[in-house]
PDB file of C-alpha atoms in Angstrom:
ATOM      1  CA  UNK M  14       0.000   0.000   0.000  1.00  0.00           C
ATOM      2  CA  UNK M  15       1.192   3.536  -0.353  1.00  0.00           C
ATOM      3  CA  UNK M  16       0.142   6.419   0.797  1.00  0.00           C
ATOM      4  CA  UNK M  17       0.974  10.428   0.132  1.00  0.00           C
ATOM      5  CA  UNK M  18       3.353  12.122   2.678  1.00  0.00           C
ATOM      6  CA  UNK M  19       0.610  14.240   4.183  1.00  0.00           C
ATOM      7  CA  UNK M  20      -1.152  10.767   5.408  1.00  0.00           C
ATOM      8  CA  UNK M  21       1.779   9.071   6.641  1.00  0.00           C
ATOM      9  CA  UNK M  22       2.772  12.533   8.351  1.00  0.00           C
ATOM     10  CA  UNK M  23      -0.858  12.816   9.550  1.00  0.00           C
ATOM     11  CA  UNK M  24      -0.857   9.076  10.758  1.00  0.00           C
ATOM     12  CA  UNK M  25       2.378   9.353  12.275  1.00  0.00           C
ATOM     13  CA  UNK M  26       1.826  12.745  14.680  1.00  0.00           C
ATOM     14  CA  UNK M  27      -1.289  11.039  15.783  1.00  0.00           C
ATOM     15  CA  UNK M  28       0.823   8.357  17.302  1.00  0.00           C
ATOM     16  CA  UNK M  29       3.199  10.380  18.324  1.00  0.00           C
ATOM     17  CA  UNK M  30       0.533  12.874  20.601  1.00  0.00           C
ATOM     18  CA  UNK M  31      -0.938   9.901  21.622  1.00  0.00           C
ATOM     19  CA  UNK M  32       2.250   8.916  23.415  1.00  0.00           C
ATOM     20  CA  UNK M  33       3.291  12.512  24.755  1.00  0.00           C
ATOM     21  CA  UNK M  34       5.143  13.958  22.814  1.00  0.00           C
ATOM     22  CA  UNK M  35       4.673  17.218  22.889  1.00  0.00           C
ATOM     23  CA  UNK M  36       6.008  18.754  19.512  1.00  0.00           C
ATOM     24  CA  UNK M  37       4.322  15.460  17.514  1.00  0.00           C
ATOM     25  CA  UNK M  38       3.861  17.276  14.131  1.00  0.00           C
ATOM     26  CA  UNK M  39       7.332  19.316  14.085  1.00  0.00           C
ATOM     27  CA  UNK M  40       9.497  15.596  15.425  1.00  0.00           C
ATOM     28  CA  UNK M  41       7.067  13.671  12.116  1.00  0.00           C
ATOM     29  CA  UNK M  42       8.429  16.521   9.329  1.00  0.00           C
ATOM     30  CA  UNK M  43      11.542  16.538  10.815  1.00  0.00           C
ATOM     31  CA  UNK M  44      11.733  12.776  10.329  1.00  0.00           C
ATOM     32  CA  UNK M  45      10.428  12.535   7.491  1.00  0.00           C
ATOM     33  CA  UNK M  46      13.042  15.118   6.457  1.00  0.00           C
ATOM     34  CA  UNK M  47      16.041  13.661   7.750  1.00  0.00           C
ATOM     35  CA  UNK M  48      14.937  10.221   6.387  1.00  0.00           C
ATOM     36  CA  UNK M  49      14.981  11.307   2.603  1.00  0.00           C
ATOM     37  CA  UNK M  50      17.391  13.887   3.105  1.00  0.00           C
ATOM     38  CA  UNK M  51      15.883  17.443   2.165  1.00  0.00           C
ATOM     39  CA  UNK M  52      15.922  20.774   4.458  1.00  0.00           C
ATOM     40  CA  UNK M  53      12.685  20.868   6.027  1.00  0.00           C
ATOM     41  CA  UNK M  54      11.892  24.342   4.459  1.00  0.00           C
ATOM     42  CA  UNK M  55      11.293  21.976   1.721  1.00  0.00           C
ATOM     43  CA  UNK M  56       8.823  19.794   3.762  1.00  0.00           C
ATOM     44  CA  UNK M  57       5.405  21.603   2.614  1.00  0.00           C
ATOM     45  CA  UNK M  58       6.056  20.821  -0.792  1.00  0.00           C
ATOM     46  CA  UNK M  59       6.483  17.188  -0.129  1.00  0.00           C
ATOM     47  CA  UNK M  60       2.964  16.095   1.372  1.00  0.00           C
ATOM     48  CA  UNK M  61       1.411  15.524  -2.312  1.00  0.00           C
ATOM     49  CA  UNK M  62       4.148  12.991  -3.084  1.00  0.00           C
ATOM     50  CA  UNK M  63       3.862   9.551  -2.786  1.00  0.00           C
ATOM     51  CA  UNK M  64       5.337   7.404  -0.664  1.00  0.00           C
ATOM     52  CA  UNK M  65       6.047   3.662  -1.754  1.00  0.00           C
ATOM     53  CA  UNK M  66       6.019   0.739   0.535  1.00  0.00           C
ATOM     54  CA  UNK M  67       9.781   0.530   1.845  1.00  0.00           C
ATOM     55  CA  UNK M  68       9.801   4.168   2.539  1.00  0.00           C
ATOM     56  CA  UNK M  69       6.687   4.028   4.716  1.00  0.00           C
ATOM     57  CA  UNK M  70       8.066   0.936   6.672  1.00  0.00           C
ATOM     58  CA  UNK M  71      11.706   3.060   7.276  1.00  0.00           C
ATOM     59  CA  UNK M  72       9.493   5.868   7.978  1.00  0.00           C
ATOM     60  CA  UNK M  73       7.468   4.316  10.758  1.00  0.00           C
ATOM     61  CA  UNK M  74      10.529   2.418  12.305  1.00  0.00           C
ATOM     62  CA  UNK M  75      12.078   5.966  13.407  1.00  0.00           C
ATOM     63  CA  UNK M  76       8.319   7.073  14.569  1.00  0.00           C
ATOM     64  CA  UNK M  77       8.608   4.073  16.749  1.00  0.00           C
ATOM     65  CA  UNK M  78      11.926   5.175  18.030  1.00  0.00           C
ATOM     66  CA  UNK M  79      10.615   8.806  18.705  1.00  0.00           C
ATOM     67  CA  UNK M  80       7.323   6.990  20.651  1.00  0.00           C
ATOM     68  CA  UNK M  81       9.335   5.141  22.761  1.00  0.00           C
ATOM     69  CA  UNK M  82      11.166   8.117  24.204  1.00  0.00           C
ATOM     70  CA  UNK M  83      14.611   8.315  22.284  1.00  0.00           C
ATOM     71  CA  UNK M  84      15.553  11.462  21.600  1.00  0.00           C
ATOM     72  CA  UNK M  85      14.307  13.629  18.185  1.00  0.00           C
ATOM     73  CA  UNK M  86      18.054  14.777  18.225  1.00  0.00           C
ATOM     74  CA  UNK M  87      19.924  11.477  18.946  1.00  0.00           C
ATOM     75  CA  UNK M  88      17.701   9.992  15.971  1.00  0.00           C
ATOM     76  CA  UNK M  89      18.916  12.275  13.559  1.00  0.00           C
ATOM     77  CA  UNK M  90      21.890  12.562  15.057  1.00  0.00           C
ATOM     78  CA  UNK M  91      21.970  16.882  15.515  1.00  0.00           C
ATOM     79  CA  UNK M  92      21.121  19.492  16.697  1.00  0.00           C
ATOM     80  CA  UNK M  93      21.808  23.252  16.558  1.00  0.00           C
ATOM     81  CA  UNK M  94      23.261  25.521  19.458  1.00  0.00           C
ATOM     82  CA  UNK M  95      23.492  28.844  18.472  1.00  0.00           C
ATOM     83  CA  UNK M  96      23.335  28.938  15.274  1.00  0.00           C
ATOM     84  CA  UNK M  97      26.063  25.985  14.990  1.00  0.00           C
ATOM     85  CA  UNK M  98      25.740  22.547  13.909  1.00  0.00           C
ATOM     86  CA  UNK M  99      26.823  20.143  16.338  1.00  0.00           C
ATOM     87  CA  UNK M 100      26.367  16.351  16.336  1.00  0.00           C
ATOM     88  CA  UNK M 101      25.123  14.423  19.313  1.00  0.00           C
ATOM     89  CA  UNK M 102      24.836  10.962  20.405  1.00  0.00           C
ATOM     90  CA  UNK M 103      24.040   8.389  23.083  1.00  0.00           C
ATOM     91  CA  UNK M 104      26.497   9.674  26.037  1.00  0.00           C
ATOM     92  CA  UNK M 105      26.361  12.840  25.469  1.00  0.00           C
ATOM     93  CA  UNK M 106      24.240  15.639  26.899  1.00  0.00           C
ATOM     94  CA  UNK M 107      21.989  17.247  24.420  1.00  0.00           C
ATOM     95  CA  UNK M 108      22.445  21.238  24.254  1.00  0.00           C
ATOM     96  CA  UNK M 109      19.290  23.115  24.804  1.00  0.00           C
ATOM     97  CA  UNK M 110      18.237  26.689  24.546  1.00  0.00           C
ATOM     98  CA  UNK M 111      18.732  27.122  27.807  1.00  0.00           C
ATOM     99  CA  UNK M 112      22.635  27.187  28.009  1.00  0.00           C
ATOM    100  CA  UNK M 113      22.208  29.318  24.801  1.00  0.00           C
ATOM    101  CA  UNK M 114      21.396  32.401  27.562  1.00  0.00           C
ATOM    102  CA  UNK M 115      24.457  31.490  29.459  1.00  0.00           C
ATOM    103  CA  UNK M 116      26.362  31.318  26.253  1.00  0.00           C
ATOM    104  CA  UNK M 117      25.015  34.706  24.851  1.00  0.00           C
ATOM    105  CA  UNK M 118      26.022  36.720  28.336  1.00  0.00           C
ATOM    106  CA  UNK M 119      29.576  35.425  28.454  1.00  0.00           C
ATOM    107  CA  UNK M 120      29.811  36.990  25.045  1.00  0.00           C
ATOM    108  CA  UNK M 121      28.581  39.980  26.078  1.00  0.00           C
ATOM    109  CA  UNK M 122      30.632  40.317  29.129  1.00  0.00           C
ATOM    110  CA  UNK M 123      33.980  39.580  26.570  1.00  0.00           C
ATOM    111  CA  UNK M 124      32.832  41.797  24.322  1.00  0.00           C
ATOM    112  CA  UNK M 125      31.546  44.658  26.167  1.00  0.00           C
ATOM    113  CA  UNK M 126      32.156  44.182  29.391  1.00  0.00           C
ATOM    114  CA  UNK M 127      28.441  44.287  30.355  1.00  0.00           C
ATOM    115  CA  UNK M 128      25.963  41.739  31.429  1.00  0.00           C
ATOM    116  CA  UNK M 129      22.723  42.480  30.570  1.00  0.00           C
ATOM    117  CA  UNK M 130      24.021  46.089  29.074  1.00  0.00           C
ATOM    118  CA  UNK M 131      25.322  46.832  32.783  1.00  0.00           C
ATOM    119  CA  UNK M 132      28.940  47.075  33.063  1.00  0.00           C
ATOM    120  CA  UNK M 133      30.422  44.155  35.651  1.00  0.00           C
ATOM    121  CA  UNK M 134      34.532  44.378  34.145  1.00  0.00           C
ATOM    122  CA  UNK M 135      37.111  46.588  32.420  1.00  0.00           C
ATOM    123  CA  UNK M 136      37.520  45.460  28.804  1.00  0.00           C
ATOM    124  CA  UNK M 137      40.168  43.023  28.505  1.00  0.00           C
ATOM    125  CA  UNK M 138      42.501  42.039  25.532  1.00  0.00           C
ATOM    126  CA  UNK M 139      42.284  38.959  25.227  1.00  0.00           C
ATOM    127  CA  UNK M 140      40.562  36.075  27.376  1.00  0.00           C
ATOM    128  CA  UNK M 141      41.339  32.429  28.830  1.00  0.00           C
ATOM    129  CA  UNK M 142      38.509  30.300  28.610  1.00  0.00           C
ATOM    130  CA  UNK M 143      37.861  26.935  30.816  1.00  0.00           C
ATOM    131  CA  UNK M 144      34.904  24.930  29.601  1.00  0.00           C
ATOM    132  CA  UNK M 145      34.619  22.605  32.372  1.00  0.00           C
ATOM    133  CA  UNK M 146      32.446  19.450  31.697  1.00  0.00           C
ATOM    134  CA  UNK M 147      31.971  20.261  27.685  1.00  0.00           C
ATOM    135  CA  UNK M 148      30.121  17.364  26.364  1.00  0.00           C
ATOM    136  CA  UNK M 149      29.508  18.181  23.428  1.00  0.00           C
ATOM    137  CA  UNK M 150      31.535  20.970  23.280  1.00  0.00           C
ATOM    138  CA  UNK M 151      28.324  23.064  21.870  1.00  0.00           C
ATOM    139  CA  UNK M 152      29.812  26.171  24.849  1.00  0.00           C
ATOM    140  CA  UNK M 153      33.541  26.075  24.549  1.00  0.00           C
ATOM    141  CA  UNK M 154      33.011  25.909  20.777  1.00  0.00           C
ATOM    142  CA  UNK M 155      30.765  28.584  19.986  1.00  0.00           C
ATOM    143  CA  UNK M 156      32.572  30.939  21.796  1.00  0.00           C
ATOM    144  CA  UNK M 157      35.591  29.956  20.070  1.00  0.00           C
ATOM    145  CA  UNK M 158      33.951  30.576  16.951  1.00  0.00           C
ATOM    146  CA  UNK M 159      31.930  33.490  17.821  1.00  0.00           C
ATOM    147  CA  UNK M 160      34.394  35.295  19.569  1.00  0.00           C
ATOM    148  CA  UNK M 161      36.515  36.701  17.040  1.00  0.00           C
ATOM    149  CA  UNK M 162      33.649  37.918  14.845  1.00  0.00           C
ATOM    150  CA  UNK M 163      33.111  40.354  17.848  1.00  0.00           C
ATOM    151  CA  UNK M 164      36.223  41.429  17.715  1.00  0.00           C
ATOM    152  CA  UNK M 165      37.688  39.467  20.679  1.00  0.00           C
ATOM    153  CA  UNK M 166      40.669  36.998  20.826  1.00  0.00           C
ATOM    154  CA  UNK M 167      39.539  34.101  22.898  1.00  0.00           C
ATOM    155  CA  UNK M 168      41.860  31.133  23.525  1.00  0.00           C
ATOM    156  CA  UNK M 169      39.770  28.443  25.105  1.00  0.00           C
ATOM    157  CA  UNK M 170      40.186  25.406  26.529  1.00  0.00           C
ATOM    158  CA  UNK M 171      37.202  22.399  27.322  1.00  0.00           C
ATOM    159  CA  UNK M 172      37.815  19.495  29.619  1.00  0.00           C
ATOM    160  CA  UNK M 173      35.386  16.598  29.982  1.00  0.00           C
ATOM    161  CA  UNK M 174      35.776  13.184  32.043  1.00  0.00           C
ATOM    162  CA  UNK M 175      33.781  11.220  29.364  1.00  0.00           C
ATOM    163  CA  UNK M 176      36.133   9.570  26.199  1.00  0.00           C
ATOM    164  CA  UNK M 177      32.505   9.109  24.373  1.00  0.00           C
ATOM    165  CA  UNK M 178      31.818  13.027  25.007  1.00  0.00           C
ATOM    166  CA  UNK M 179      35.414  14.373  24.131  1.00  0.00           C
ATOM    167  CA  UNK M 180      35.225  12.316  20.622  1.00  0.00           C
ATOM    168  CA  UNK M 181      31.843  13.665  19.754  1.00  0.00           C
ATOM    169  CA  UNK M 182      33.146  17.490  21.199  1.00  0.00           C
ATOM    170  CA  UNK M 183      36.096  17.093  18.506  1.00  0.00           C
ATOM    171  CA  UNK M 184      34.258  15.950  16.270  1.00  0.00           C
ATOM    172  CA  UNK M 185      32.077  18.345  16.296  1.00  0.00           C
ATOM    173  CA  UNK M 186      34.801  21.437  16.539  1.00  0.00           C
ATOM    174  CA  UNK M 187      36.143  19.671  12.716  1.00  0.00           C
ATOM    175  CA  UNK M 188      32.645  20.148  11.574  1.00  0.00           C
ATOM    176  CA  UNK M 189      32.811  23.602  12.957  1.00  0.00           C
ATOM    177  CA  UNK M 190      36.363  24.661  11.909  1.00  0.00           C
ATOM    178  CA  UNK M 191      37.532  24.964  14.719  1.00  0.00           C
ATOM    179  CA  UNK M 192      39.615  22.312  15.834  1.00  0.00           C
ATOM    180  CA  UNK M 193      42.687  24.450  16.004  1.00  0.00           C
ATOM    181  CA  UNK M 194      40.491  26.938  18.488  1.00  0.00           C
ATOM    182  CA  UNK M 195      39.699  24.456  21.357  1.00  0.00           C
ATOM    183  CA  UNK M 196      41.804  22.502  23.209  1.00  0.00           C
ATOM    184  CA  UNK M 197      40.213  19.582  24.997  1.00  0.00           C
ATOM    185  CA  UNK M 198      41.530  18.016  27.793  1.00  0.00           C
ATOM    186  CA  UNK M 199      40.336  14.913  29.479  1.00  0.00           C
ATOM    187  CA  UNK M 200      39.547  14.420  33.146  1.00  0.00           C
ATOM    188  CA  UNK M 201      37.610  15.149  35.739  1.00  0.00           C
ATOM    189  CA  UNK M 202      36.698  19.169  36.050  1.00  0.00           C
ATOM    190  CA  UNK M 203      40.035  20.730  36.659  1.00  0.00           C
ATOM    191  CA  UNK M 204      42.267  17.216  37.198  1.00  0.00           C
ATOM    192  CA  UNK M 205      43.927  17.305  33.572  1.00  0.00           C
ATOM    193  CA  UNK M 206      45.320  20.870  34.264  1.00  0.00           C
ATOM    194  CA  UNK M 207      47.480  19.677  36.647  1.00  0.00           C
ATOM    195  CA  UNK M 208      51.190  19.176  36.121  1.00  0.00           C
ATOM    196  CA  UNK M 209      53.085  22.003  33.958  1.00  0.00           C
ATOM    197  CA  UNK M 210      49.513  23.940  33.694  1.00  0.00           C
ATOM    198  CA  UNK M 211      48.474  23.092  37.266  1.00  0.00           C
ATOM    199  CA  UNK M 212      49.923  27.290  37.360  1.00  0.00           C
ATOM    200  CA  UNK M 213      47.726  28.205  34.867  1.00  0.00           C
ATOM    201  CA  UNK M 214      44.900  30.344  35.942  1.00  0.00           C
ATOM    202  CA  UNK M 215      41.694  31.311  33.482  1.00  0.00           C
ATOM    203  CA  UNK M 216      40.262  34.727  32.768  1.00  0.00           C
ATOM    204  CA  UNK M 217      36.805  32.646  32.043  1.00  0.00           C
ATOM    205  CA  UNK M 218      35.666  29.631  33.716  1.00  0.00           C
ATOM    206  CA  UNK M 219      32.545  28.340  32.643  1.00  0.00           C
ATOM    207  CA  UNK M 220      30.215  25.575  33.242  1.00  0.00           C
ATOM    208  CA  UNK M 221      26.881  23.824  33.032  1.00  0.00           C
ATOM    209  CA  UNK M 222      27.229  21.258  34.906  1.00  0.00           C
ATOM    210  CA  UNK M 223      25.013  18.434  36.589  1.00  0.00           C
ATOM    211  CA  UNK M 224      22.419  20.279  39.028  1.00  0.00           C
ATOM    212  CA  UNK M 225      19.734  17.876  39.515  1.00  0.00           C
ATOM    213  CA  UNK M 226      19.236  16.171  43.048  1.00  0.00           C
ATOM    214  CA  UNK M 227      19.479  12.495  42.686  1.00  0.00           C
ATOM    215  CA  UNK M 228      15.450  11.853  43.964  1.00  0.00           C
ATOM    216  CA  UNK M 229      14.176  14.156  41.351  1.00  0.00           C
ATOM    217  CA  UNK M 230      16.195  11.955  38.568  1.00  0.00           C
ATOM    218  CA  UNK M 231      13.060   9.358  38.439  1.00  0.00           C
ATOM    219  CA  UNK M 232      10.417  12.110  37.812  1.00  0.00           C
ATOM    220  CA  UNK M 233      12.470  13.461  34.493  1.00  0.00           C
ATOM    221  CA  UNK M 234      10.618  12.968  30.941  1.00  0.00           C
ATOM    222  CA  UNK M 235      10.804   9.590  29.544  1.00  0.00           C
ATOM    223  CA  UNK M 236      13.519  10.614  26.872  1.00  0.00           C
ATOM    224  CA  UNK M 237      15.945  12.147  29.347  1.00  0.00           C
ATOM    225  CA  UNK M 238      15.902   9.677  32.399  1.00  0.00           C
ATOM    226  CA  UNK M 239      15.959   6.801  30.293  1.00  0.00           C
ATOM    227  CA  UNK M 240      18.437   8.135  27.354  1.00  0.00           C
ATOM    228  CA  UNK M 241      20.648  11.173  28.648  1.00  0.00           C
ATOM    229  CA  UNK M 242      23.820  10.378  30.273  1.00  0.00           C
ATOM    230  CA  UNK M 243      23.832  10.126  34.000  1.00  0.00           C
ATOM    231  CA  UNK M 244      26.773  11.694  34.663  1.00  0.00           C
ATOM    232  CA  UNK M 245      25.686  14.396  32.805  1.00  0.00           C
ATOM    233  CA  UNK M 246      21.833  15.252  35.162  1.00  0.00           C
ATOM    234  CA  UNK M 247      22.568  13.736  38.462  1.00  0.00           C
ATOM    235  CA  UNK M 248      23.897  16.485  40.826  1.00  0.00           C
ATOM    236  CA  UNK M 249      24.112  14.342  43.815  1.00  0.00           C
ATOM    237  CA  UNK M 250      21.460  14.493  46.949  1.00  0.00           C
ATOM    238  CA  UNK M 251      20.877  18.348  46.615  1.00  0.00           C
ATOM    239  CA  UNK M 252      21.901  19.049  43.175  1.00  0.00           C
ATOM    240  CA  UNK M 253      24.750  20.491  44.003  1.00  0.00           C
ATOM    241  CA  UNK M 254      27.743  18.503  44.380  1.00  0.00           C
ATOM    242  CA  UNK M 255      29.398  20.119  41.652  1.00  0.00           C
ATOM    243  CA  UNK M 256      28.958  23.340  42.226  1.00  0.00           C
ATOM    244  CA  UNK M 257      31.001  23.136  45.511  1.00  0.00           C
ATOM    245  CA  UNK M 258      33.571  21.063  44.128  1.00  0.00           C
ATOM    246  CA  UNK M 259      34.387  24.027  40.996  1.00  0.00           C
ATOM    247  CA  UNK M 260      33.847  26.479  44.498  1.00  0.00           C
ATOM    248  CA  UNK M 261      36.555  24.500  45.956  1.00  0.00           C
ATOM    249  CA  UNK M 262      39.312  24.750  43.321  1.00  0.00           C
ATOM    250  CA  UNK M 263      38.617  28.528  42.210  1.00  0.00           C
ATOM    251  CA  UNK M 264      41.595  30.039  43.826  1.00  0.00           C
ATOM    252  CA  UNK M 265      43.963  27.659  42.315  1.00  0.00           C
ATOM    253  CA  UNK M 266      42.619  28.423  38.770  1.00  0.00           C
ATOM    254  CA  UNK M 267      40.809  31.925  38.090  1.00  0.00           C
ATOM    255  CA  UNK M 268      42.450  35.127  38.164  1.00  0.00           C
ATOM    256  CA  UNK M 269      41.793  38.180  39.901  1.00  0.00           C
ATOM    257  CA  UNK M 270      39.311  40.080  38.439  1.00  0.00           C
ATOM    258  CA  UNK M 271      38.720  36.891  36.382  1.00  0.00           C
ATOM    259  CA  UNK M 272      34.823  35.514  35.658  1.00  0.00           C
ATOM    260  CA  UNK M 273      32.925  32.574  36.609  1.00  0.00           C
ATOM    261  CA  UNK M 274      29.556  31.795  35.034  1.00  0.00           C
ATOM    262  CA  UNK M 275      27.387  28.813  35.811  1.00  0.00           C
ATOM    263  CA  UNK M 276      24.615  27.519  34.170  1.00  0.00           C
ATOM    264  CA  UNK M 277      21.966  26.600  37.251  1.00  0.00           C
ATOM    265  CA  UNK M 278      18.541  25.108  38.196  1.00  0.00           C
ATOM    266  CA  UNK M 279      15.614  27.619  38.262  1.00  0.00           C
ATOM    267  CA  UNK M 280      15.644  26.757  42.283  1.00  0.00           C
ATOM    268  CA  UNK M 281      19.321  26.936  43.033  1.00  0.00           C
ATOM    269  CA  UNK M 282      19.904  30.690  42.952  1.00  0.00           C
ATOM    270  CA  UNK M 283      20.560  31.073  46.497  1.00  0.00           C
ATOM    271  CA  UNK M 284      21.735  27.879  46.914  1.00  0.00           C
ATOM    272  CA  UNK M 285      24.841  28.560  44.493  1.00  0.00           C
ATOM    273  CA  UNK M 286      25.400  32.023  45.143  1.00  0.00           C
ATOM    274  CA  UNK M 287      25.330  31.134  48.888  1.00  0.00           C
ATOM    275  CA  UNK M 288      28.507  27.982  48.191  1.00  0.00           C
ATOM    276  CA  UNK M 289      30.379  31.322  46.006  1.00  0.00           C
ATOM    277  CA  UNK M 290      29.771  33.420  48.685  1.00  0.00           C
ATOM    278  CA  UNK M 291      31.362  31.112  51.372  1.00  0.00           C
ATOM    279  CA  UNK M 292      34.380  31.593  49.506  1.00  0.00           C
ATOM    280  CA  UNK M 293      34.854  34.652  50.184  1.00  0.00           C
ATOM    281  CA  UNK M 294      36.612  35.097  46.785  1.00  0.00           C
ATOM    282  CA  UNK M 295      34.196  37.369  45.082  1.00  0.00           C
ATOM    283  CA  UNK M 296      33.117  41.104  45.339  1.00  0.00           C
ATOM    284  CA  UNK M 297      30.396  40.570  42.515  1.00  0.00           C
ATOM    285  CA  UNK M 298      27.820  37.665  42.311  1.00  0.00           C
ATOM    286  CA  UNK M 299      24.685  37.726  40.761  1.00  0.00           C
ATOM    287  CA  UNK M 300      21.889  35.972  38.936  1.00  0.00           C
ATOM    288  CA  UNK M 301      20.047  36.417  35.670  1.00  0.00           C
ATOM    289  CA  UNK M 302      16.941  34.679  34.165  1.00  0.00           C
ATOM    290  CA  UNK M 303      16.503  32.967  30.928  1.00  0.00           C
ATOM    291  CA  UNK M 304      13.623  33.914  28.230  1.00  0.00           C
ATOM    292  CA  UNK M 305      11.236  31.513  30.284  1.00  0.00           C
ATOM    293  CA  UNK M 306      12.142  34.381  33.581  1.00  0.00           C
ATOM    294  CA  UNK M 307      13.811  31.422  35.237  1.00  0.00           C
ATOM    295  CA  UNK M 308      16.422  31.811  37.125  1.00  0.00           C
ATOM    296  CA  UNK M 309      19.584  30.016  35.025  1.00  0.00           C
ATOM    297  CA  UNK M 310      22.711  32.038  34.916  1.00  0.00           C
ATOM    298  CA  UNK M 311      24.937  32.766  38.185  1.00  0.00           C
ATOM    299  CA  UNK M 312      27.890  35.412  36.980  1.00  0.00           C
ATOM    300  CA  UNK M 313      30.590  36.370  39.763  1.00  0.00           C
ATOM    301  CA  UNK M 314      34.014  38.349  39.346  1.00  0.00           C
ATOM    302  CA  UNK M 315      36.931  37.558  41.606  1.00  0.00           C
TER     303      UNK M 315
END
């Protein structure tokens, strides 16, 4: 039997609402798209076409991996982070919008030296950037990238404990040119800058790391419990585990007057601010809000 690509499209985002999914029509063009390999500005012009037999069956088997939970982006095996194409897989945190806001204000602050268009530093030359925990290196890269086309030399390095998340991170700096603008380092937070750069101190540290408390792991969506990389979500009992631990080493590895900027969860403010605080390190922390008004971006200056 064969049908047109509006019915199988149709037939397809049915199934997929019916299990939960909550962008059903978008996830069915997109894999319809990805599966016959055309842009999906092109998709409209598709649905009159029809589909043969072995098309429909390949078609269905990834709307059966998209009801079942897996990830739209592991599927297709992208996604996009600010305006960059970076490849993901199994083992390797997804980027999300989210981190885009953290992203966006640490160019700002580089560039400008404002946050939010209020001025936190004195412009600086150039800047050391620490990526700590990378993934997929969607943050150290596209400030590596971006950087220069705002006019500021950035020289930035990403570490990562995960082999599976440093190959994909390289990879995905080759498909972003910019291999030769991030150096990645393996180990866990600041371990691998021990040694002849254990001296080395960062004008940028920056981080989204694991914030979510262990309990609340169970209660996540399907396609992130059951698919996203543990290491990557669990935070430890309160979430914030990490956060002390990158507290902890500060002195040894950001300059004076250097920045820190953490991604957080939108109940964590005082939390985190309160472990910086603690410190004592820091004459300027403070917290802005993502496009949802959540709270998701702690910025502090030594």
């Amino acid at each position: 039997m064969s049908l047109t690509v509006k019915q199988i499209t149709d037939i397809a985002t049915k199934q997929l609402e019916s299990c939960g999914i909550s962008d059903a029509r978008r996830d069915s063009d997109t894999l319809y798209c990805y599966m016959v390999g055309i842009p999906e500005s092109k998709m409209f012009t598709e649905y009159q076409y029809t589909l043969q037999e072995v098309l429909c069956d390949k078609y269905f088997d990834l709307i059966d991996r998209r009801a079942s939970g897996e990830p739209l982006q592991y599927i297709v095996g992208s996604t996009e982070f600010m305006g960059l194409p970076f490849k993901v897989a199994p083992g390797v945190l997804i980027p999300r919008q989210d981190t885009e806001t953290l992203v966006e204000d640490a160019l700002e602050v580089m560039e400008r030296g404002t946050l939010r268009r209020d001025p936190v530093i004195d412009l600086k030359k150039s800047w050391d950037v620490l990526d700590l925990g990378t993934g997929s290196g969607a943050i150290a890269i596209s400030i590596a990238k971006i950087a220069p086309e705002v006019g500021v030399k950035a020289s930035v390095t990403a570490s990562d404990i995960s082999k599976d998340a440093l190959k994909i991170a390289r990879e995905n700096a080759r498909l972003n040119g910019a291999e030769k603008m991030v150096k990645f380092v393996e180990g866990d937070l600041f371990a691998p800058l021990g040694g002849v750069l254990g001296t080395k101190k960062f004008d940028m540290i920056i981080s989204n790391p694991p914030y979510i408390p262990t309990e609340v792991i169970d209660t996540l969506q399907v396609e992130v419990k059951d698919h996203e990389p543990m290491m990557a979500l669990d935070g430890g009992e309160d979430g914030l585990d990490i956060y002390r631990r990158i507290a902890e080493a500060l002195p040894k590895h950001l300059k004076k007057d250097g920045v820190l900027m953490l991604e957080i969860g939108h109940d964590q403010r005082e939390a985190v601010t309160g472990i910086l605080k603690e410190t004592e390190l820091f004459f300027d922390i403070r917290c802005h809000q993502d496009l949802a008004r959540k709270d998701r971006v702690i910025f502090a200056v030594r």
